[in-house]
Short mmCIF file of C-alpha atoms and ligand atoms in Angstrom, two decimals:
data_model
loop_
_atom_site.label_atom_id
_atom_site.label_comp_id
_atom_site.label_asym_id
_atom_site.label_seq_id
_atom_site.Cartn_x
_atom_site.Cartn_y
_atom_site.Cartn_z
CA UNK F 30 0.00 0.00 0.00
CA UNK F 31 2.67 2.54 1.00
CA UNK F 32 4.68 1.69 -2.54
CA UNK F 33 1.00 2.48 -4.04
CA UNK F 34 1.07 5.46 -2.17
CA UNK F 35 4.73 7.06 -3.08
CA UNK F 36 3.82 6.42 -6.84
CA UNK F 37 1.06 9.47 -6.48
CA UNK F 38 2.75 12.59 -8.04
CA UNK F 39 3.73 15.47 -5.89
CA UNK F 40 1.44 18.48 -6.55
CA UNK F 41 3.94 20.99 -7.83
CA UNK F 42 4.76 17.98 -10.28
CA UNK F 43 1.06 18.17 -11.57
CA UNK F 44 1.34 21.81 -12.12
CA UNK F 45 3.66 21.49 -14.45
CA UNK F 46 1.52 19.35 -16.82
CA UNK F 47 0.38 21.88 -19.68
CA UNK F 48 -3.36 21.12 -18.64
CA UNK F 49 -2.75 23.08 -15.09
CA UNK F 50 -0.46 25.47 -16.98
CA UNK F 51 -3.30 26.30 -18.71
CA UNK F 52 -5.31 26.27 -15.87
CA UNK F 53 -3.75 28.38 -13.72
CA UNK F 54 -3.93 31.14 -16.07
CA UNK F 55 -7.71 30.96 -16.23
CA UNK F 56 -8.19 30.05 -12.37
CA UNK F 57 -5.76 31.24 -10.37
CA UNK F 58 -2.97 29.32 -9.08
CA UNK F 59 -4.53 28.83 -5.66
CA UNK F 60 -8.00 27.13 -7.02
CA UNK F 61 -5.88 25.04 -8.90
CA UNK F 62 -3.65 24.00 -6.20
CA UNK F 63 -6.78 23.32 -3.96
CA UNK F 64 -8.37 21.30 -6.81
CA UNK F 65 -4.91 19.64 -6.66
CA UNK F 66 -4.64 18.54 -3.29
CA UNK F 67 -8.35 17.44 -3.60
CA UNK F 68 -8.33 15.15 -6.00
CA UNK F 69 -4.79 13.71 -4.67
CA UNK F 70 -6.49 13.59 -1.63
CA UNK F 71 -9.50 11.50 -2.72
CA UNK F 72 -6.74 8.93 -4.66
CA UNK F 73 -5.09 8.36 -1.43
CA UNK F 74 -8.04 7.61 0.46
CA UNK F 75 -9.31 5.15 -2.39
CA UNK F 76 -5.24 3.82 -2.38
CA UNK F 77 -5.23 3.27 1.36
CA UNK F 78 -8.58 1.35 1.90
CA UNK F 79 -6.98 -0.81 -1.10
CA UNK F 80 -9.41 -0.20 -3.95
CA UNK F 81 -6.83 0.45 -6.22
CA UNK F 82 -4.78 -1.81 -7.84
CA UNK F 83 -1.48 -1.18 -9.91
CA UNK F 84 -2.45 -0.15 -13.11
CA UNK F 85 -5.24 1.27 -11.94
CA UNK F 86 -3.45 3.69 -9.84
CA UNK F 87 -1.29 4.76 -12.77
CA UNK F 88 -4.62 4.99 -14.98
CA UNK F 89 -5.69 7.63 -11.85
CA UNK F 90 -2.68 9.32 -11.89
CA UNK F 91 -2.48 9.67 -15.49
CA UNK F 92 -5.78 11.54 -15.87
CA UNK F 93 -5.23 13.46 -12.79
CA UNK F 94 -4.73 16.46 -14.96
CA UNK F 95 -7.90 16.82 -16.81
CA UNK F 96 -9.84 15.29 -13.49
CA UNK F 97 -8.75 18.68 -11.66
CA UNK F 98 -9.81 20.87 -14.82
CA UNK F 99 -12.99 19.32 -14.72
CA UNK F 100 -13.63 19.46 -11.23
CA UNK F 101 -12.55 23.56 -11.75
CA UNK F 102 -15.40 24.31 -14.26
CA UNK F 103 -17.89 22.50 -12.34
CA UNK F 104 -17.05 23.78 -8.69
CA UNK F 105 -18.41 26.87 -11.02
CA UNK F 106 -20.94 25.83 -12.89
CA UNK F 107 -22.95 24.34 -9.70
CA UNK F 108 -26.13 25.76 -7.76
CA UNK F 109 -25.33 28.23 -5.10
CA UNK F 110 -21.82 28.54 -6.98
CA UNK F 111 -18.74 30.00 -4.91
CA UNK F 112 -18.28 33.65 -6.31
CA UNK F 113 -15.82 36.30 -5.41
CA UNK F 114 -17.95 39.22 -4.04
CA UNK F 115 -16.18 42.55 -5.67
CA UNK F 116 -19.29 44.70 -4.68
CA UNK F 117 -17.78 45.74 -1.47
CA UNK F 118 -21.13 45.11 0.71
CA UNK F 119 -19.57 42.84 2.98
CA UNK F 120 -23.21 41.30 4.34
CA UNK F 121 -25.20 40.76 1.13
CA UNK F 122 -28.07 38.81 0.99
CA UNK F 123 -28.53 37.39 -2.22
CA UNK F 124 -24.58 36.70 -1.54
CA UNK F 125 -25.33 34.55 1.24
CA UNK F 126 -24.62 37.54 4.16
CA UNK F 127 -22.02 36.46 5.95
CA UNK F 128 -19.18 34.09 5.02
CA UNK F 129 -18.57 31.13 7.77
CA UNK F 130 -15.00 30.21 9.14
CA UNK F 131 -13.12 27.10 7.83
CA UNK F 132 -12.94 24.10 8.15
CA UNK F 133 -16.11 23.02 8.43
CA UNK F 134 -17.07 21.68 12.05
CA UNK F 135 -16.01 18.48 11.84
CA UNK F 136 -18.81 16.79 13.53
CA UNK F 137 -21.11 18.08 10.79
CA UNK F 138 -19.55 15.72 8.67
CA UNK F 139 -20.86 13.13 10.99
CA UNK F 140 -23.07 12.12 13.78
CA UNK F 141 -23.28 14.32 16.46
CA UNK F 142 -25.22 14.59 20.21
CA UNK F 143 -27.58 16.94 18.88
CA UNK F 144 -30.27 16.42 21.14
CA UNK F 145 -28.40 13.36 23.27
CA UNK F 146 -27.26 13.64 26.95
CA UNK F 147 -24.02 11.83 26.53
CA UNK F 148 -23.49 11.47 30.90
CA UNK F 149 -26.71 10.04 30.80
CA UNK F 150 -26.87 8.15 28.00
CA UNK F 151 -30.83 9.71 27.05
CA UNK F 152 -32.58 12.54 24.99
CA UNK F 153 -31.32 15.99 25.70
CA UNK F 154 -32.20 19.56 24.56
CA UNK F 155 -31.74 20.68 21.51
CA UNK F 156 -31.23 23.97 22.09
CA UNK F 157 -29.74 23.64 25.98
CA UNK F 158 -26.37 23.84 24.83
CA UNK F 159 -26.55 26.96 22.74
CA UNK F 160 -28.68 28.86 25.14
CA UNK F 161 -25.92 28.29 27.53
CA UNK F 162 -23.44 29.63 25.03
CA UNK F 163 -25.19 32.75 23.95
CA UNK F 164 -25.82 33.31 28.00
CA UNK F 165 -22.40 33.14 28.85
CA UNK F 166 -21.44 35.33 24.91
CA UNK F 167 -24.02 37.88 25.33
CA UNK F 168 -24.48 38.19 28.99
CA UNK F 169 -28.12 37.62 28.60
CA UNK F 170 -30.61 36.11 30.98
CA UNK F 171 -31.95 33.92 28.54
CA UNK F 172 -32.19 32.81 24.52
CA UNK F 173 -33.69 31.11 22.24
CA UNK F 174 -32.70 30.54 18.06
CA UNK F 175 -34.81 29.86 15.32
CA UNK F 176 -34.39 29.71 11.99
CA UNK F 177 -34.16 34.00 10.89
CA UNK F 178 -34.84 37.15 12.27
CA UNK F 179 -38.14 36.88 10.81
CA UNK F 180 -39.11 34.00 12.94
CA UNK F 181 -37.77 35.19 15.65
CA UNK F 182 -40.13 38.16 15.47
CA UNK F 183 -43.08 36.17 14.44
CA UNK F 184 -42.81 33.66 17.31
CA UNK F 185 -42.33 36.42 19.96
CA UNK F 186 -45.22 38.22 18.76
CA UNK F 187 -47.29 34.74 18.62
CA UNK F 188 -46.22 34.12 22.29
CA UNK F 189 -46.99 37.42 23.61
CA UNK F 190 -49.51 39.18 21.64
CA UNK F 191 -51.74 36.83 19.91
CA UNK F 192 -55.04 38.76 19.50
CA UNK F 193 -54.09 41.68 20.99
CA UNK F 194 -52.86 44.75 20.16
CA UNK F 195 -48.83 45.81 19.76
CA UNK F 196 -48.15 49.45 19.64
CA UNK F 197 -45.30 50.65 17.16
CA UNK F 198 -44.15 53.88 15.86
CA UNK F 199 -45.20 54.90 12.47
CA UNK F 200 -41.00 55.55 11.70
CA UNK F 201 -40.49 52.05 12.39
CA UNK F 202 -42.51 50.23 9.83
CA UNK F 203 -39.77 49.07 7.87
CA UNK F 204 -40.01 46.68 4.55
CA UNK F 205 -36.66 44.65 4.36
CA UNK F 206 -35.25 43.20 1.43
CA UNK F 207 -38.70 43.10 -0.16
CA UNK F 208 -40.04 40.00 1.79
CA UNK F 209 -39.97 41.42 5.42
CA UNK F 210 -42.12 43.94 6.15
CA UNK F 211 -43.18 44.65 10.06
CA UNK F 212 -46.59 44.88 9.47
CA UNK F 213 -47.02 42.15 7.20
CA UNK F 214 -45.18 39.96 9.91
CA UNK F 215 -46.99 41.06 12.60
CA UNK F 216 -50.22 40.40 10.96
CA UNK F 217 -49.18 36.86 10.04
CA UNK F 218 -48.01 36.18 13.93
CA UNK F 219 -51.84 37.37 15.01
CA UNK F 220 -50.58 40.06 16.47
CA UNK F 221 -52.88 43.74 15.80
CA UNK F 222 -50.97 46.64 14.99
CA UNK F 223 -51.31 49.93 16.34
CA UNK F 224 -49.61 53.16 14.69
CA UNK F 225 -48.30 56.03 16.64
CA UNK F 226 -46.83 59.39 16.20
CA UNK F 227 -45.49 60.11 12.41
CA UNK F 228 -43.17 59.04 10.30
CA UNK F 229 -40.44 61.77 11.63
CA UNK F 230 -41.23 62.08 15.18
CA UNK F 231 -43.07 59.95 17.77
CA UNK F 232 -43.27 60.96 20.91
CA UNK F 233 -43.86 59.25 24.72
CA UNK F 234 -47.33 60.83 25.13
CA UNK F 235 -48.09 58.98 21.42
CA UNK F 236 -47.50 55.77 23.38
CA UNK F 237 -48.88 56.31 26.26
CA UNK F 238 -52.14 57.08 24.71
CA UNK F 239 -51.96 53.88 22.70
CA UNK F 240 -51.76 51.48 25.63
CA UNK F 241 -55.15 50.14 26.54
CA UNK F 242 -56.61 47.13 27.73
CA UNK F 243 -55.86 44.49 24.62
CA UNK F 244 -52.13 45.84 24.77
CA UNK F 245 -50.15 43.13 24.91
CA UNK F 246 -46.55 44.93 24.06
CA UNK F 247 -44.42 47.78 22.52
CA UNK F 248 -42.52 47.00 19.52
CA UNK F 249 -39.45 49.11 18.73
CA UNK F 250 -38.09 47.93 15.29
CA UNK F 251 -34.46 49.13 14.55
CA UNK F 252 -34.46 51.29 10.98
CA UNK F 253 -32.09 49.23 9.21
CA UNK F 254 -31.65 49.78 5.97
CA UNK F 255 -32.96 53.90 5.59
CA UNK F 256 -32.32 56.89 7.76
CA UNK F 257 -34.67 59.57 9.06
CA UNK F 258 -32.63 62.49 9.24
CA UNK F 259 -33.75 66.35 9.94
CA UNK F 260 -36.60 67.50 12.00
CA UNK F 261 -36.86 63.77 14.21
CA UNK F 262 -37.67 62.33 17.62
CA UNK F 263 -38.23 59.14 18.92
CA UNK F 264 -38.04 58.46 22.92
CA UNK F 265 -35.03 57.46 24.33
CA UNK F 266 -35.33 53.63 24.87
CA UNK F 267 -35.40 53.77 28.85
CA UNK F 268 -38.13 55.40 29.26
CA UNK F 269 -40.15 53.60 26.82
CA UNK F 270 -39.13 50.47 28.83
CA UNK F 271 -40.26 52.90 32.00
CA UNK F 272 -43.50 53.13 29.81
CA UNK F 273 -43.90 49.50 29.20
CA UNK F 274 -43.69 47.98 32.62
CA UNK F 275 -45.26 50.28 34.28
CA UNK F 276 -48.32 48.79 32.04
CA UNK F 277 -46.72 45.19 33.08
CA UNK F 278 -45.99 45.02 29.04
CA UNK F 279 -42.93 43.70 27.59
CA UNK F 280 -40.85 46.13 25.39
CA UNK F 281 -39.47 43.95 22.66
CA UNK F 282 -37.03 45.01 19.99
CA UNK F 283 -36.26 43.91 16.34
CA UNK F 284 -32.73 45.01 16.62
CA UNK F 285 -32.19 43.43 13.69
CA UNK F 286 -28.53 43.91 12.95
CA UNK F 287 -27.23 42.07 15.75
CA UNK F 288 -24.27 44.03 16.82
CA UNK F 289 -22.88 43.07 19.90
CA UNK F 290 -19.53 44.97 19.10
CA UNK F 291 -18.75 48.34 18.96
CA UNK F 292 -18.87 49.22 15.74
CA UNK F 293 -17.26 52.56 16.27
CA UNK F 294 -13.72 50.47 16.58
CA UNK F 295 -14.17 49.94 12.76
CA UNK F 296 -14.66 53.69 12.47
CA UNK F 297 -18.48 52.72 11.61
CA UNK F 298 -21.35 54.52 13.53
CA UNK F 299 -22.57 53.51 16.85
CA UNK F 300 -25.05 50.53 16.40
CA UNK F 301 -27.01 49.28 19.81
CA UNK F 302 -25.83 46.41 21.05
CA UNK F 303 -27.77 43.68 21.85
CA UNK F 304 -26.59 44.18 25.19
CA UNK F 305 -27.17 47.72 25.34
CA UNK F 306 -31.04 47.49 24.43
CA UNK F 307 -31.21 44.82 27.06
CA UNK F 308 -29.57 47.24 29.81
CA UNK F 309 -31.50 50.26 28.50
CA UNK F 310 -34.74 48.05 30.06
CA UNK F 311 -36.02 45.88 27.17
CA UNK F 312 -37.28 42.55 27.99
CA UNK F 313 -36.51 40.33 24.20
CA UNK F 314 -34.29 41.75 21.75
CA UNK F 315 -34.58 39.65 17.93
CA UNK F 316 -31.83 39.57 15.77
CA UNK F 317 -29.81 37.78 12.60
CA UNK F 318 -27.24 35.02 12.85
CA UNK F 319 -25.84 35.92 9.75
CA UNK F 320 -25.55 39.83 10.01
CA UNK F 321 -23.36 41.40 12.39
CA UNK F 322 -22.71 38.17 14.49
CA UNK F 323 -20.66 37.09 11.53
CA UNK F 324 -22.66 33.28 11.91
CA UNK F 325 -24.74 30.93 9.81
CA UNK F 326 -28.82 32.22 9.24
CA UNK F 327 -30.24 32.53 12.39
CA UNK F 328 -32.54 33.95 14.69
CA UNK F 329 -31.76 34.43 17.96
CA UNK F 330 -34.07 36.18 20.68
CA UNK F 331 -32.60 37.21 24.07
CA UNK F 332 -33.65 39.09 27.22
CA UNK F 333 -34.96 37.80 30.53
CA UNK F 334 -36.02 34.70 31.52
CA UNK F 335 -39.99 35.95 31.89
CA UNK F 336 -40.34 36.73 27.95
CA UNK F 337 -38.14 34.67 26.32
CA UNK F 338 -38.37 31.02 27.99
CA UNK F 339 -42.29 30.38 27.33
CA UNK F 340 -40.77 30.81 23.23
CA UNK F 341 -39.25 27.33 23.44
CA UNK F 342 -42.26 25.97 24.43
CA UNK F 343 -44.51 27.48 21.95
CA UNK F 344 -46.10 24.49 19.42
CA UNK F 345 -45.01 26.89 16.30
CA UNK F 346 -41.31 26.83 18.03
CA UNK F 347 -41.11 23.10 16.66
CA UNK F 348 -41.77 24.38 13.20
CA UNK F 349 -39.45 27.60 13.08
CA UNK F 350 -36.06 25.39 15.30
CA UNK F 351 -32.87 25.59 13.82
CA UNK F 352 -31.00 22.60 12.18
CA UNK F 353 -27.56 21.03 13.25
CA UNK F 354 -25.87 22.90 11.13
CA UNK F 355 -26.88 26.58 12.12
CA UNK F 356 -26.19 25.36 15.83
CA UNK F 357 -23.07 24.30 14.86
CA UNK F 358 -21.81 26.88 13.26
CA UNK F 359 -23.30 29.38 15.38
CA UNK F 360 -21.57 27.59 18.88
CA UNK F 361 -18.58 28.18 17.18
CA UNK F 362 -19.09 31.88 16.09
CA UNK F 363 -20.18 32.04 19.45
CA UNK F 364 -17.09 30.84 20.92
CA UNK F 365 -15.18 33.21 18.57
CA UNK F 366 -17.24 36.18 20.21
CA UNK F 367 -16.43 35.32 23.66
CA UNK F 368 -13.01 34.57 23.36
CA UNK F 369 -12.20 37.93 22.05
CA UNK F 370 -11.18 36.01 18.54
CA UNK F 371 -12.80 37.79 15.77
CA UNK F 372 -10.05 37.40 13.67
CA UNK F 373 -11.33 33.58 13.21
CA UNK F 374 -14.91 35.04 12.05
CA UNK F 375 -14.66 36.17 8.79
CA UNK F 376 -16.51 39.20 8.64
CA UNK F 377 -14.74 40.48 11.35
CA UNK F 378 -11.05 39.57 9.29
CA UNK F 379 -12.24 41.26 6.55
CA UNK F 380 -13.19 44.15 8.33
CA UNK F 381 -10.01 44.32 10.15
CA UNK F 382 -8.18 44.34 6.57
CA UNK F 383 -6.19 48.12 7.28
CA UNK F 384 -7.08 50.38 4.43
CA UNK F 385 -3.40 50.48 3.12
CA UNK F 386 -3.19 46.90 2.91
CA UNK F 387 -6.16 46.76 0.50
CA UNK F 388 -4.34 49.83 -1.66
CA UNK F 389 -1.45 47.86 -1.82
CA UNK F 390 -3.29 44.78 -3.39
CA UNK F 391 -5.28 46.80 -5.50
CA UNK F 392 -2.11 48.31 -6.95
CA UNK F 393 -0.60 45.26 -7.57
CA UNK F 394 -3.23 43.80 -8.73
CA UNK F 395 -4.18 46.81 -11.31
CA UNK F 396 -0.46 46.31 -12.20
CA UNK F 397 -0.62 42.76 -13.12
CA UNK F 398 -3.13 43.31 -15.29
CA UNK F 399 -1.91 46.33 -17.16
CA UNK F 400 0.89 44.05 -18.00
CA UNK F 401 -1.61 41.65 -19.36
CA UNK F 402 -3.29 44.04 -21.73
CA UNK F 403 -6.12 45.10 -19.55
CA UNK F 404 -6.74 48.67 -19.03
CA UNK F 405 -6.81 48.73 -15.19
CA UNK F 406 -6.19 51.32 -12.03
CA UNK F 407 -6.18 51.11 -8.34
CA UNK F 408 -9.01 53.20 -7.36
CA UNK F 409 -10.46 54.82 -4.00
CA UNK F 410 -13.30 53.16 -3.27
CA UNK F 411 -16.48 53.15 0.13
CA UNK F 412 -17.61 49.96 0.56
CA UNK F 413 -20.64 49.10 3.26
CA UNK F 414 -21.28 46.68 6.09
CA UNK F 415 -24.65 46.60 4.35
CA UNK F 416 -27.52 43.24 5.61
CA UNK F 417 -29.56 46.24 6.67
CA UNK F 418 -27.14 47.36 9.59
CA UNK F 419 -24.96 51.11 9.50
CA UNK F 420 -27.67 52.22 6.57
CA UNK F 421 -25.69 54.95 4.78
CA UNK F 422 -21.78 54.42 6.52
CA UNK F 423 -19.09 53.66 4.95
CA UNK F 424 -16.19 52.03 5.24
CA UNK F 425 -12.63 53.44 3.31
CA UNK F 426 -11.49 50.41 1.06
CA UNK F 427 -9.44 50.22 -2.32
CA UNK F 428 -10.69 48.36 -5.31
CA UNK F 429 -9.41 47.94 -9.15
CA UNK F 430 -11.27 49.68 -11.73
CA UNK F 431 -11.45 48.26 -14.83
CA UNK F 432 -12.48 50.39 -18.74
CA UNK F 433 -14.63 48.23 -20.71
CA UNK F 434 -18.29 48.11 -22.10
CA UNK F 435 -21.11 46.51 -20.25
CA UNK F 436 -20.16 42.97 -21.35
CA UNK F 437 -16.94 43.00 -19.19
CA UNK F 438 -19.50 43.06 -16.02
CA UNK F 439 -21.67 39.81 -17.68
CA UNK F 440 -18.61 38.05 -18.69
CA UNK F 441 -17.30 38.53 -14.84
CA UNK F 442 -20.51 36.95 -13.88
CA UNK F 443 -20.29 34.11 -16.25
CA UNK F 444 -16.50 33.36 -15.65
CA UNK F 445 -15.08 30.58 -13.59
CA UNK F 446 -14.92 31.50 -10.63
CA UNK F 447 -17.74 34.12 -11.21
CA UNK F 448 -16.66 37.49 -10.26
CA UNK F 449 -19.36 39.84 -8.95
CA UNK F 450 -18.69 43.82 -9.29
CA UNK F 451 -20.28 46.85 -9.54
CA UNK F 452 -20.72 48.93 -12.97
CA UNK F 453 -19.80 52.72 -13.19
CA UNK F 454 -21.03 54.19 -16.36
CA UNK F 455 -18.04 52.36 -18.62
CA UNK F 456 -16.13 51.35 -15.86
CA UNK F 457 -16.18 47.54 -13.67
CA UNK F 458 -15.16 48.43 -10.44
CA UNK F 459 -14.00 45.33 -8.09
CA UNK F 460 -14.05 46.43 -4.53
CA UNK F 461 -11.36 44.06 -2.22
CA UNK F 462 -13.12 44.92 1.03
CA UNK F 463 -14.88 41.78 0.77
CA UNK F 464 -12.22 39.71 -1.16
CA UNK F 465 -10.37 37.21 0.59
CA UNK F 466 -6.26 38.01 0.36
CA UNK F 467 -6.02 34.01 -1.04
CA UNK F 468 -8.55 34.95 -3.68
CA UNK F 469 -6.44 37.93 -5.15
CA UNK F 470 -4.65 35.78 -7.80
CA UNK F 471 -7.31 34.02 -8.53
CA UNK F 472 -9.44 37.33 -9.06
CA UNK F 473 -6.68 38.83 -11.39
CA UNK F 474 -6.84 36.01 -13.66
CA UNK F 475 -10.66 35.80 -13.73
CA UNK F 476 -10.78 39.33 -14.89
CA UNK F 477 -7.95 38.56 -17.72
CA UNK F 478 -10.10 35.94 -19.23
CA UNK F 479 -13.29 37.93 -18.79
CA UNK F 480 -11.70 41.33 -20.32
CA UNK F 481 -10.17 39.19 -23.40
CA UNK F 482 -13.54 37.47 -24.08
CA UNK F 483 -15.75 40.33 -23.97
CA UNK F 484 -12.83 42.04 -26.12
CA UNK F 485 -13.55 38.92 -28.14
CA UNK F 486 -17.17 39.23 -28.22
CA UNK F 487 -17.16 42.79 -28.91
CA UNK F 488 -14.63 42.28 -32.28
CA UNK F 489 -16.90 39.72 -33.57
CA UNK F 490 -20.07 41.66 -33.04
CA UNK F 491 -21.51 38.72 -30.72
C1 PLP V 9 -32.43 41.82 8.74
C2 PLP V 9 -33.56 42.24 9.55
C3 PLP V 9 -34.71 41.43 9.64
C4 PLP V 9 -34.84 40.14 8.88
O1 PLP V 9 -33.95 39.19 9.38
P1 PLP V 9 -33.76 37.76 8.65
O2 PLP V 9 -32.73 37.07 9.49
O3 PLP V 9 -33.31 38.04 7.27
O4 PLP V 9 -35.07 37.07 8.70
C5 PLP V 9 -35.74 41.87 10.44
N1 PLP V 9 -35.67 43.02 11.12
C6 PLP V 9 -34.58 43.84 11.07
C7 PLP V 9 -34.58 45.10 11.86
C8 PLP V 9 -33.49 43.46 10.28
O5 PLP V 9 -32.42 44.25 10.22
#
């Protein structure tokens, strides 16, 4: 077995073959290394447990080459294909928000005790363990995860104020993303709606008038994704909570954005913290898994014990309860949050990147190409947290903007691996706030091939 094993070809042996010569130049030299090691990877496996014989192992070896090209185009010609995200919006949703660490939780790839008491050998909790985690992460009294923010919402409204009335402020009525808007949720969790005050300013007395008998809670839903600026006022959250318990109601708050961080350290306005809303004197604050807490989709409701435990218990809970692999993930961004180690979630590492290291890849990347043949520059660029969190801030990043008609943008999209950037009248920019360092070369050769076929295209009038 271990002769069968030395006869597998090194990998910078396989890169010399003209197949990944060729490759490399379309794909990057890091995809193609990673396809590489992959497929090597899979031969040894098959080698070790002895399902290959002798000639068959040199037959494997032998079309090793075109086995990793093939394995490149479809890795990007799949469903829900891996892109490079050049738009600078660091949490976009039809990009999947935000991107999860590596590797993979191992037990994922497994069994795990999901729901097993392993002391005790019998059925556990599902959710014990994480509630435990985002106690001891957050600070909280208590919490609960679902599926999304939207959930989340809907179930705490379903729990607390089915067929009565919850009292919101008409400047909080937000639509996000086109799917999610409050009122359309709230009507769907049985819950009735009440308006106050106007769109620019609501004030105390507005509430106060609104509570009555079938008030069952105040609603306070964070504005993600628009401003109200000029002649405002809403009341400070403390005395709403004041408000709110002193009519034994809950005050419960779609924070949405679930910033638990200072964002100010990323020289990014002050977002609430979930643990600030909490102190301020609401009862259940709502929030993503996949926004600001850098995790898989998820949402998470926390606050004390009195609002958020009878959620669990809900029959609709059973229908809205995360799978394995959100409370897998999420334990571990967790984990990440507590230990002070957000340089292992990758939101937070890409947010970290300084400003001068993404100018110096965008140089050298603009560089590389001009070399090429492709009319590129390192340009200034703002890119955006964006996921409906810091609506309007920006963030200083560098990005490489490239002259070409329209068709450069489409043959981007359509390249291997896709490349998704934004269009300026003629100009592609591609934003490296939200490129990974190891996808650089792999980025400048994507745009080579793209800028030479829509060259092509263009020539030939197609
Ligand atoms: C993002 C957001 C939602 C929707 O959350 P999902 O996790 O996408 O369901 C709801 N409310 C607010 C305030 C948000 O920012």
């Amino acid at each position: 077995m271990t002769t069968l094993y030395r006869r597998l070809p090194a990998v910078h042996r396989l890169l010399e073959t003209p197949e990944l010569v060729a490759a490399i130049k379309q794909y990057g030299r890091p995809a193609v290394v990673g396809a590489c090691r992959r497929a090597l990877g899979e031969l040894r496996t098959a080698a070790a447990r002895g399902a290959l014989g002798n000639e068959q192992l040199e037959l494997e070896c032998a079309s090793l080459p075109s086995r990793v090209v093939q394995t490149l185009v479809e890795t990007w010609r799949r469903p829900y294909a891996e892109i490079i995200n050049a738009t600078g919006v660091l949490l976009h949703t039809n990009l999947g928000r935000a991107p999860l660490p590596s590797p993979m939780p191992a037990q994922l790839a497994g069994y795990l005790a999901l729901e097993y008491e392993l002391e005790e050998g019998r059925r556990g909790q599902r959710l014990a363990p994480l509630a435990d985690r985002l106690r001891e992460t957050l600070g909280v009294e208590s919490a609960v995860m679902v599926n999304n923010n939207a959930a989340a919402l809907a179930l705490l409204l379903r729990t607390h104020a089915d067929g009565r009335e919850v009292v919101v402020s008409r400047g909080q009525l937000i639509e996000i993303g086109g799917s999610f808007r409050l009122p359309d949720v709230m009507a769907a969790a049985g819950a009735r709606l009440v308006e106050v005050g106007c769109t620019n300013r609501t004030h105390l007395e507005d509430y106060r008038r609104a509570i009555g008998e079938a008030t069952a809670a105040v609603l306070v839903a964070h504005q993600s994704n628009y401003r109200v600026i000029g002649f405002t006022s809403e009341p400070p959250l403390d005395e709403l909570a004041r408000l709110a318990h002193d009519h034994n109601l809950p005050l419960l708050v779609d924070q949405g954005s679930g910033a638990v961080h200072d964002l100010g350290r990323w020289g990014l306005p002050h977002e609430p913290t979930v643990g600030e809303l909490l102190a301020a004197g609401a009862d259940a604050v709502c929030f993503s898994g996949d926004k600001l807490l850098g995790g898989p989709q998820a949402g998470i409701v926390a606050g004390r014990s009195r609002w958020v435990d009878p959620l669990a218990r809900h029959p609709l809970f059973r229908a809205l309860r995360p799978d394995k692999t959100a409370l897998v993930w999420m334990d571990r961004v967790l984990e990440a949050h507590r230990a002070g180690r957000l340089e292992d979630i990758p939101l937070y590492a890409l947010l970290d990147v300084p400003e001068g290291v993404l100018r110096r890849r965008a140089r050298r990347i603009a560089r590389s190409l001009t070399k090429n043949g492709v009319p590129a520059t390192a340009v200034a660029t703002r890119s955006a947290l964006g996921g409906g969190t810091t609506p309007g801030a920006t963030l200083a990043s560098w990005g490489v903007a490239v002259q070409a008609a329209p068709p450069l943008a489409a043959a981007l999209r359509t390249g291997a691996p896709p490349v998704v950037g934004t269009m300026h009248d003629d100009t592609v920019v591609l934003d490296l706030r939200a490129v990974f360092s190891s996808q650089d070369r792999t980025l400048e050769a994507a745009v080579a091939t793209a800028y030479k076929a829509s060259q092509n295209r263009q020539a030939t009038g197609r």
